């Protein structure tokens, strides 16, 4: 079945707007960077060897927002882009995908961020960023859409916005507002070492907001980095160094192998769906979007292990389907595509 799964195209991208408005009480608000990825038109080459590049929208928080919407949920994005052709293109992409973009701001003096992303022969990525500074780094606390944040059932964010001011203060303020309004705080560190001044700065920055999150998703590599060499497969390392008293759920993603989950009451592992990877860009974001779409509909999943396992199987399938296509947002699946994939997988 490896090569047969598809994202389901965009068969219900037009969607049902009445359904969207009915879901506003389960709104997922995503905060952070939105940029343009330039991806080689052929795989397995370095940037210098690439014959040409194709532009694609990128940025983990925006990917998550689109994923939630494409799965039938309600989502919004808060962040800043340049007042340029790329920035307005990104705003329109959110609108086309029924993501609330009223929290976006446009900077007249800084450009939309660019990232050149190379796809190695194994489908993994290497990055070259152009942010000196880019507009996403210049979001001010005074520009936050407080009303939008207050509506969030789940407020999701990463760590890249913590790297420099004024965006760092804007993120911290947004987290405080969301927490006070009763939102679940969801954190995907999304480590991008080249963007940080040093490895130590990255580790300190990522961990500086660790204990405020209700839900955290990390990869195996991030565990090793954050624990300074700890074994990502050792439950004691995960629980003793990364689980904190206020945390409702800690997820460790294992790529195509699936994921592990840890709560105060239970822990376990959910296997993934095996597919032929074309481009791993956005797989983790699709996983997060799949999980948040389920949690936004039912926060009891934090206490319901059976329901949580089903939600994680759904999230695994979201990630798996995304790697079968090129580019993050174009490859994000619809809910029906995920259901079909899970049905096919369980039958095989």
Short mmCIF file of C-alpha atoms in Angstrom, two decimals:
data_model
loop_
_atom_site.label_atom_id
_atom_site.label_comp_id
_atom_site.label_asym_id
_atom_site.label_seq_id
_atom_site.Cartn_x
_atom_site.Cartn_y
_atom_site.Cartn_z
CA UNK A 1 0.00 0.00 0.00
CA UNK A 2 3.06 2.26 0.26
CA UNK A 3 2.56 4.21 -2.93
CA UNK A 4 -1.25 4.23 -3.08
CA UNK A 5 -2.25 6.68 -0.37
CA UNK A 6 -3.26 10.12 -1.58
CA UNK A 7 -4.13 13.33 0.23
CA UNK A 8 -7.56 13.31 -1.32
CA UNK A 9 -6.68 16.41 -3.31
CA UNK A 10 -8.87 19.34 -2.39
CA UNK A 11 -12.24 17.69 -2.83
CA UNK A 12 -13.78 19.49 0.11
CA UNK A 13 -11.57 22.57 0.30
CA UNK A 14 -14.61 24.65 -0.60
CA UNK A 15 -16.17 23.07 2.43
CA UNK A 16 -19.32 24.06 4.22
CA UNK A 17 -19.05 27.54 5.71
CA UNK A 18 -21.99 26.90 8.02
CA UNK A 19 -20.04 24.00 9.48
CA UNK A 20 -17.11 26.38 10.07
CA UNK A 21 -19.18 28.92 11.95
CA UNK A 22 -20.68 26.16 14.07
CA UNK A 23 -17.18 25.10 15.07
CA UNK A 24 -16.06 28.48 16.39
CA UNK A 25 -16.37 27.20 19.97
CA UNK A 26 -13.53 24.79 19.14
CA UNK A 27 -11.24 27.37 17.55
CA UNK A 28 -7.52 26.55 17.24
CA UNK A 29 -5.41 29.72 17.07
CA UNK A 30 -1.85 29.28 15.78
CA UNK A 31 0.85 31.88 16.46
CA UNK A 32 4.21 32.34 14.77
CA UNK A 33 6.05 32.43 11.47
CA UNK A 34 4.69 32.24 7.95
CA UNK A 35 7.16 32.31 5.07
CA UNK A 36 7.99 31.22 1.56
CA UNK A 37 9.82 27.94 1.06
CA UNK A 38 11.83 27.53 -2.13
CA UNK A 39 12.11 23.81 -2.85
CA UNK A 40 14.26 22.25 -5.63
CA UNK A 41 12.20 20.87 -8.47
CA UNK A 42 14.17 17.63 -8.21
CA UNK A 43 15.04 15.65 -5.10
CA UNK A 44 18.38 14.52 -3.75
CA UNK A 45 20.39 17.60 -4.72
CA UNK A 46 22.17 20.40 -2.86
CA UNK A 47 21.08 24.01 -3.25
CA UNK A 48 23.96 24.65 -5.63
CA UNK A 49 23.03 21.65 -7.76
CA UNK A 50 19.31 22.43 -7.99
CA UNK A 51 18.30 23.32 -11.55
CA UNK A 52 15.29 25.33 -10.41
CA UNK A 53 13.12 26.03 -7.36
CA UNK A 54 9.40 26.01 -6.78
CA UNK A 55 7.91 28.40 -4.23
CA UNK A 56 5.56 27.07 -1.56
CA UNK A 57 4.02 28.52 1.60
CA UNK A 58 5.82 27.41 4.76
CA UNK A 59 6.03 27.96 8.50
CA UNK A 60 4.97 25.40 11.08
CA UNK A 61 2.20 27.37 12.86
CA UNK A 62 0.55 28.31 9.57
CA UNK A 63 0.79 24.72 8.35
CA UNK A 64 -0.99 23.56 11.51
CA UNK A 65 -3.74 26.15 11.05
CA UNK A 66 -4.39 25.04 7.46
CA UNK A 67 -4.32 21.38 8.49
CA UNK A 68 -6.97 21.91 11.18
CA UNK A 69 -9.19 23.73 8.69
CA UNK A 70 -8.74 21.15 5.95
CA UNK A 71 -9.74 18.44 8.40
CA UNK A 72 -13.01 20.27 9.01
CA UNK A 73 -12.07 22.24 12.11
CA UNK A 74 -11.98 25.95 12.84
CA UNK A 75 -8.62 27.72 12.93
CA UNK A 76 -6.95 31.13 12.88
CA UNK A 77 -3.41 32.39 12.40
CA UNK A 78 -1.61 35.25 14.15
CA UNK A 79 1.70 36.48 12.78
CA UNK A 80 3.42 39.07 10.63
CA UNK A 81 4.54 39.07 7.00
CA UNK A 82 5.96 41.73 4.74
CA UNK A 83 3.71 44.20 2.97
CA UNK A 84 4.92 42.66 -0.28
CA UNK A 85 3.74 40.27 -2.97
CA UNK A 86 4.75 37.20 -0.98
CA UNK A 87 3.11 38.43 2.22
CA UNK A 88 -0.21 39.08 0.53
CA UNK A 89 0.03 35.76 -1.28
CA UNK A 90 0.38 34.00 2.08
CA UNK A 91 -2.60 35.87 3.53
CA UNK A 92 -4.68 34.80 0.53
CA UNK A 93 -3.59 31.17 0.92
CA UNK A 94 -5.00 31.17 4.45
CA UNK A 95 -8.22 32.75 3.23
CA UNK A 96 -8.54 30.17 0.44
CA UNK A 97 -8.17 27.44 3.05
CA UNK A 98 -10.79 28.99 5.36
CA UNK A 99 -8.28 29.96 8.03
CA UNK A 100 -9.16 33.19 9.85
CA UNK A 101 -6.33 35.58 8.88
CA UNK A 102 -7.60 38.70 10.64
CA UNK A 103 -4.74 38.35 13.15
CA UNK A 104 -2.12 38.80 10.42
CA UNK A 105 -0.13 42.02 10.26
CA UNK A 106 1.90 43.49 7.38
CA UNK A 107 5.28 45.16 7.88
CA UNK A 108 6.17 47.95 5.46
CA UNK A 109 9.90 47.94 6.19
CA UNK A 110 10.76 44.22 6.48
CA UNK A 111 10.23 41.52 3.89
CA UNK A 112 8.41 38.21 4.18
CA UNK A 113 10.88 35.53 5.30
CA UNK A 114 12.34 33.14 2.73
CA UNK A 115 13.77 29.65 3.24
CA UNK A 116 15.51 27.48 0.69
CA UNK A 117 14.81 23.87 1.57
CA UNK A 118 16.82 21.04 0.02
CA UNK A 119 15.30 17.58 -0.21
CA UNK A 120 17.94 14.91 0.22
CA UNK A 121 17.72 11.50 -1.39
CA UNK A 122 16.11 10.11 1.78
CA UNK A 123 13.42 12.82 1.77
CA UNK A 124 14.90 14.69 4.73
CA UNK A 125 15.47 18.43 4.57
CA UNK A 126 18.25 20.96 4.92
CA UNK A 127 17.51 24.66 5.38
CA UNK A 128 18.98 28.01 4.33
CA UNK A 129 17.08 30.95 5.81
CA UNK A 130 16.86 34.60 4.74
CA UNK A 131 15.70 36.60 7.80
CA UNK A 132 17.80 39.74 8.36
CA UNK A 133 15.36 40.61 9.86
CA UNK A 134 12.17 39.31 8.30
CA UNK A 135 8.70 40.62 9.02
CA UNK A 136 7.69 37.73 11.27
CA UNK A 137 10.39 38.76 13.76
CA UNK A 138 8.94 42.27 14.03
CA UNK A 139 5.50 41.52 15.45
CA UNK A 140 4.85 43.77 18.44
CA UNK A 141 2.69 43.02 21.47
CA UNK A 142 0.56 46.07 20.58
CA UNK A 143 -0.34 44.41 17.26
CA UNK A 144 -1.87 41.28 18.82
CA UNK A 145 -5.53 40.55 18.09
CA UNK A 146 -6.56 40.04 21.70
CA UNK A 147 -10.18 39.25 20.88
CA UNK A 148 -9.09 36.47 18.57
CA UNK A 149 -6.74 35.00 21.18
CA UNK A 150 -9.52 35.09 23.77
CA UNK A 151 -11.69 32.92 21.50
CA UNK A 152 -9.09 30.15 21.28
CA UNK A 153 -9.99 26.78 22.71
CA UNK A 154 -6.42 25.78 21.87
CA UNK A 155 -3.56 28.26 21.43
CA UNK A 156 -0.67 26.70 19.50
CA UNK A 157 2.86 28.06 19.06
CA UNK A 158 6.51 27.14 18.48
CA UNK A 159 9.89 28.47 19.56
CA UNK A 160 11.15 30.37 16.50
CA UNK A 161 9.29 33.51 17.56
CA UNK A 162 11.28 33.47 20.81
CA UNK A 163 14.61 34.08 19.10
CA UNK A 164 14.48 37.88 18.88
CA UNK A 165 12.55 40.89 20.13
CA UNK A 166 9.97 42.27 19.65
CA UNK A 167 8.35 39.00 18.59
CA UNK A 168 9.48 37.20 21.74
CA UNK A 169 7.57 39.60 23.98
CA UNK A 170 4.56 39.40 21.66
CA UNK A 171 4.51 35.61 21.96
CA UNK A 172 4.85 35.66 25.74
CA UNK A 173 2.03 38.19 25.99
CA UNK A 174 -0.19 36.13 23.67
CA UNK A 175 0.45 33.00 25.76
CA UNK A 176 -0.51 34.88 28.94
CA UNK A 177 -3.73 36.18 27.36
CA UNK A 178 -4.65 32.72 26.09
CA UNK A 179 -3.96 31.08 29.45
CA UNK A 180 -6.07 33.64 31.32
CA UNK A 181 -8.95 33.08 28.90
CA UNK A 182 -8.89 29.34 29.61
CA UNK A 183 -7.20 28.14 26.42
CA UNK A 184 -5.18 24.94 26.23
CA UNK A 185 -1.58 25.90 25.42
CA UNK A 186 -0.01 23.68 22.75
CA UNK A 187 3.76 23.81 22.12
CA UNK A 188 5.82 22.31 19.30
CA UNK A 189 9.40 23.55 19.75
CA UNK A 190 10.18 22.84 16.08
CA UNK A 191 13.94 23.16 16.57
CA UNK A 192 15.72 25.05 13.79
CA UNK A 193 19.28 25.42 15.07
CA UNK A 194 20.56 27.64 12.21
CA UNK A 195 18.16 30.38 13.29
CA UNK A 196 19.49 30.58 16.87
CA UNK A 197 22.70 32.39 17.90
CA UNK A 198 24.02 29.15 19.42
CA UNK A 199 22.94 25.69 20.52
CA UNK A 200 22.94 26.83 24.13
CA UNK A 201 20.70 29.79 23.29
CA UNK A 202 18.31 27.47 21.48
CA UNK A 203 18.14 25.07 24.41
CA UNK A 204 17.60 27.84 26.94
CA UNK A 205 15.05 29.63 24.77
CA UNK A 206 13.00 26.52 24.07
CA UNK A 207 13.00 25.45 27.72
CA UNK A 208 12.20 28.96 29.00
CA UNK A 209 8.48 28.48 28.27
CA UNK A 210 8.37 24.70 28.73
CA UNK A 211 6.39 24.62 31.95
CA UNK A 212 3.61 26.87 30.68
CA UNK A 213 2.36 24.37 28.10
CA UNK A 214 -0.52 21.95 28.61
CA UNK A 215 0.47 19.91 25.55
CA UNK A 216 3.96 19.46 24.11
CA UNK A 217 5.04 17.60 20.98
CA UNK A 218 8.73 16.78 20.49
CA UNK A 219 10.72 14.63 18.10
CA UNK A 220 13.37 12.11 19.08
CA UNK A 221 16.15 14.42 17.89
CA UNK A 222 14.73 17.27 19.95
CA UNK A 223 14.74 15.10 23.07
CA UNK A 224 18.42 14.30 22.59
CA UNK A 225 19.18 17.98 22.03
CA UNK A 226 17.10 19.36 24.91
CA UNK A 227 18.36 16.77 27.42
CA UNK A 228 21.97 17.20 26.21
CA UNK A 229 22.43 13.67 24.99
CA UNK A 230 19.62 11.82 26.73
CA UNK A 231 18.26 8.62 25.17
CA UNK A 232 14.96 9.57 23.46
CA UNK A 233 13.70 5.99 23.86
CA UNK A 234 14.22 5.96 27.64
CA UNK A 235 10.93 6.68 29.43
CA UNK A 236 12.86 7.85 32.49
CA UNK A 237 14.66 10.50 30.44
CA UNK A 238 11.37 11.71 29.00
CA UNK A 239 9.47 11.74 32.30
CA UNK A 240 12.24 13.06 34.54
CA UNK A 241 13.65 15.73 32.25
CA UNK A 242 10.75 16.82 30.04
CA UNK A 243 7.47 16.04 31.79
CA UNK A 244 6.38 18.84 34.13
CA UNK A 245 3.66 18.90 36.83
CA UNK A 246 1.17 20.99 34.85
CA UNK A 247 1.54 19.04 31.61
CA UNK A 248 -1.57 17.23 30.39
CA UNK A 249 0.07 15.40 27.47
CA UNK A 250 3.59 14.92 26.11
CA UNK A 251 3.92 13.44 22.63
CA UNK A 252 7.13 12.03 21.17
CA UNK A 253 6.98 11.61 17.41
CA UNK A 254 9.01 8.82 15.81
CA UNK A 255 8.54 9.64 12.13
CA UNK A 256 7.13 6.76 10.12
CA UNK A 257 7.27 4.51 13.20
CA UNK A 258 4.45 6.43 14.92
CA UNK A 259 4.46 8.18 18.28
CA UNK A 260 4.58 7.74 22.04
CA UNK A 261 2.34 9.49 24.53
CA UNK A 262 2.79 10.34 28.20
CA UNK A 263 0.27 11.68 30.71
CA UNK A 264 0.24 11.64 34.51
CA UNK A 265 -2.03 8.58 34.42
CA UNK A 266 -0.89 6.50 31.44
CA UNK A 267 1.63 6.16 28.64
CA UNK A 268 1.95 4.10 25.48
CA UNK A 269 2.81 3.97 21.81
CA UNK A 270 0.74 4.15 18.63
CA UNK A 271 2.32 2.74 15.43
CA UNK A 272 2.40 4.77 12.26
CA UNK A 273 1.30 4.06 8.71
CA UNK A 274 4.06 3.04 6.33
CA UNK A 275 4.17 5.07 3.12
CA UNK A 276 6.66 5.99 0.42
CA UNK A 277 8.07 9.37 1.47
CA UNK A 278 8.38 11.96 -1.27
CA UNK A 279 8.89 15.05 0.91
CA UNK A 280 8.84 15.11 4.72
CA UNK A 281 8.16 18.86 4.83
CA UNK A 282 5.17 19.52 7.05
CA UNK A 283 4.74 15.96 8.33
CA UNK A 284 5.12 17.00 11.95
CA UNK A 285 2.79 19.95 11.42
CA UNK A 286 0.18 17.66 9.87
CA UNK A 287 0.50 15.36 12.88
CA UNK A 288 -0.04 18.31 15.23
CA UNK A 289 -2.97 19.59 13.18
CA UNK A 290 -4.58 16.17 13.23
CA UNK A 291 -4.17 15.88 16.98
CA UNK A 292 -5.38 19.42 17.73
CA UNK A 293 -8.44 18.98 15.51
CA UNK A 294 -9.43 15.99 17.65
CA UNK A 295 -8.66 17.68 20.97
CA UNK A 296 -10.55 20.84 20.01
CA UNK A 297 -13.66 18.70 19.63
CA UNK A 298 -13.09 16.73 22.83
CA UNK A 299 -10.73 17.87 25.59
CA UNK A 300 -11.66 14.74 27.55
CA UNK A 301 -9.12 12.91 25.39
CA UNK A 302 -6.48 13.97 27.92
CA UNK A 303 -8.08 11.52 30.39
CA UNK A 304 -9.44 8.94 27.93
CA UNK A 305 -6.62 6.64 26.81
CA UNK A 306 -8.73 4.74 24.26
CA UNK A 307 -9.96 7.95 22.69
CA UNK A 308 -6.46 9.44 22.79
CA UNK A 309 -5.00 6.43 21.00
CA UNK A 310 -7.61 6.81 18.26
CA UNK A 311 -6.77 10.51 17.96
CA UNK A 312 -3.06 9.72 17.72
CA UNK A 313 -3.66 7.06 15.03
CA UNK A 314 -5.57 9.76 13.13
CA UNK A 315 -2.69 12.22 13.64
CA UNK A 316 -0.15 9.61 12.49
CA UNK A 317 -2.16 9.12 9.30
CA UNK A 318 -2.25 12.89 8.72
CA UNK A 319 1.55 12.99 8.88
CA UNK A 320 1.92 9.91 6.69
CA UNK A 321 -0.33 11.23 3.94
CA UNK A 322 1.48 14.57 3.91
CA UNK A 323 4.86 13.03 3.07
CA UNK A 324 3.42 11.40 -0.06
CA UNK A 325 3.23 14.80 -1.79
CA UNK A 326 5.57 17.75 -2.29
CA UNK A 327 5.23 20.87 -0.17
CA UNK A 328 3.51 21.11 3.20
CA UNK A 329 0.22 22.93 2.60
CA UNK A 330 -0.54 21.40 -0.83
CA UNK A 331 -0.02 17.91 0.60
CA UNK A 332 -2.12 18.32 3.77
CA UNK A 333 -4.96 15.77 3.75
CA UNK A 334 -8.71 16.11 4.06
CA UNK A 335 -10.54 14.27 6.82
CA UNK A 336 -12.04 11.78 4.35
CA UNK A 337 -8.59 10.97 2.97
CA UNK A 338 -7.36 10.22 6.50
CA UNK A 339 -10.37 8.04 7.30
CA UNK A 340 -9.90 6.15 4.03
CA UNK A 341 -6.20 5.63 4.75
CA UNK A 342 -6.89 4.30 8.25
CA UNK A 343 -9.56 1.96 6.88
CA UNK A 344 -7.19 0.67 4.19
CA UNK A 345 -4.35 0.28 6.73
CA UNK A 346 -6.48 -1.61 9.25
CA UNK A 347 -7.67 -3.93 6.50
CA UNK A 348 -4.17 -4.70 5.24
#
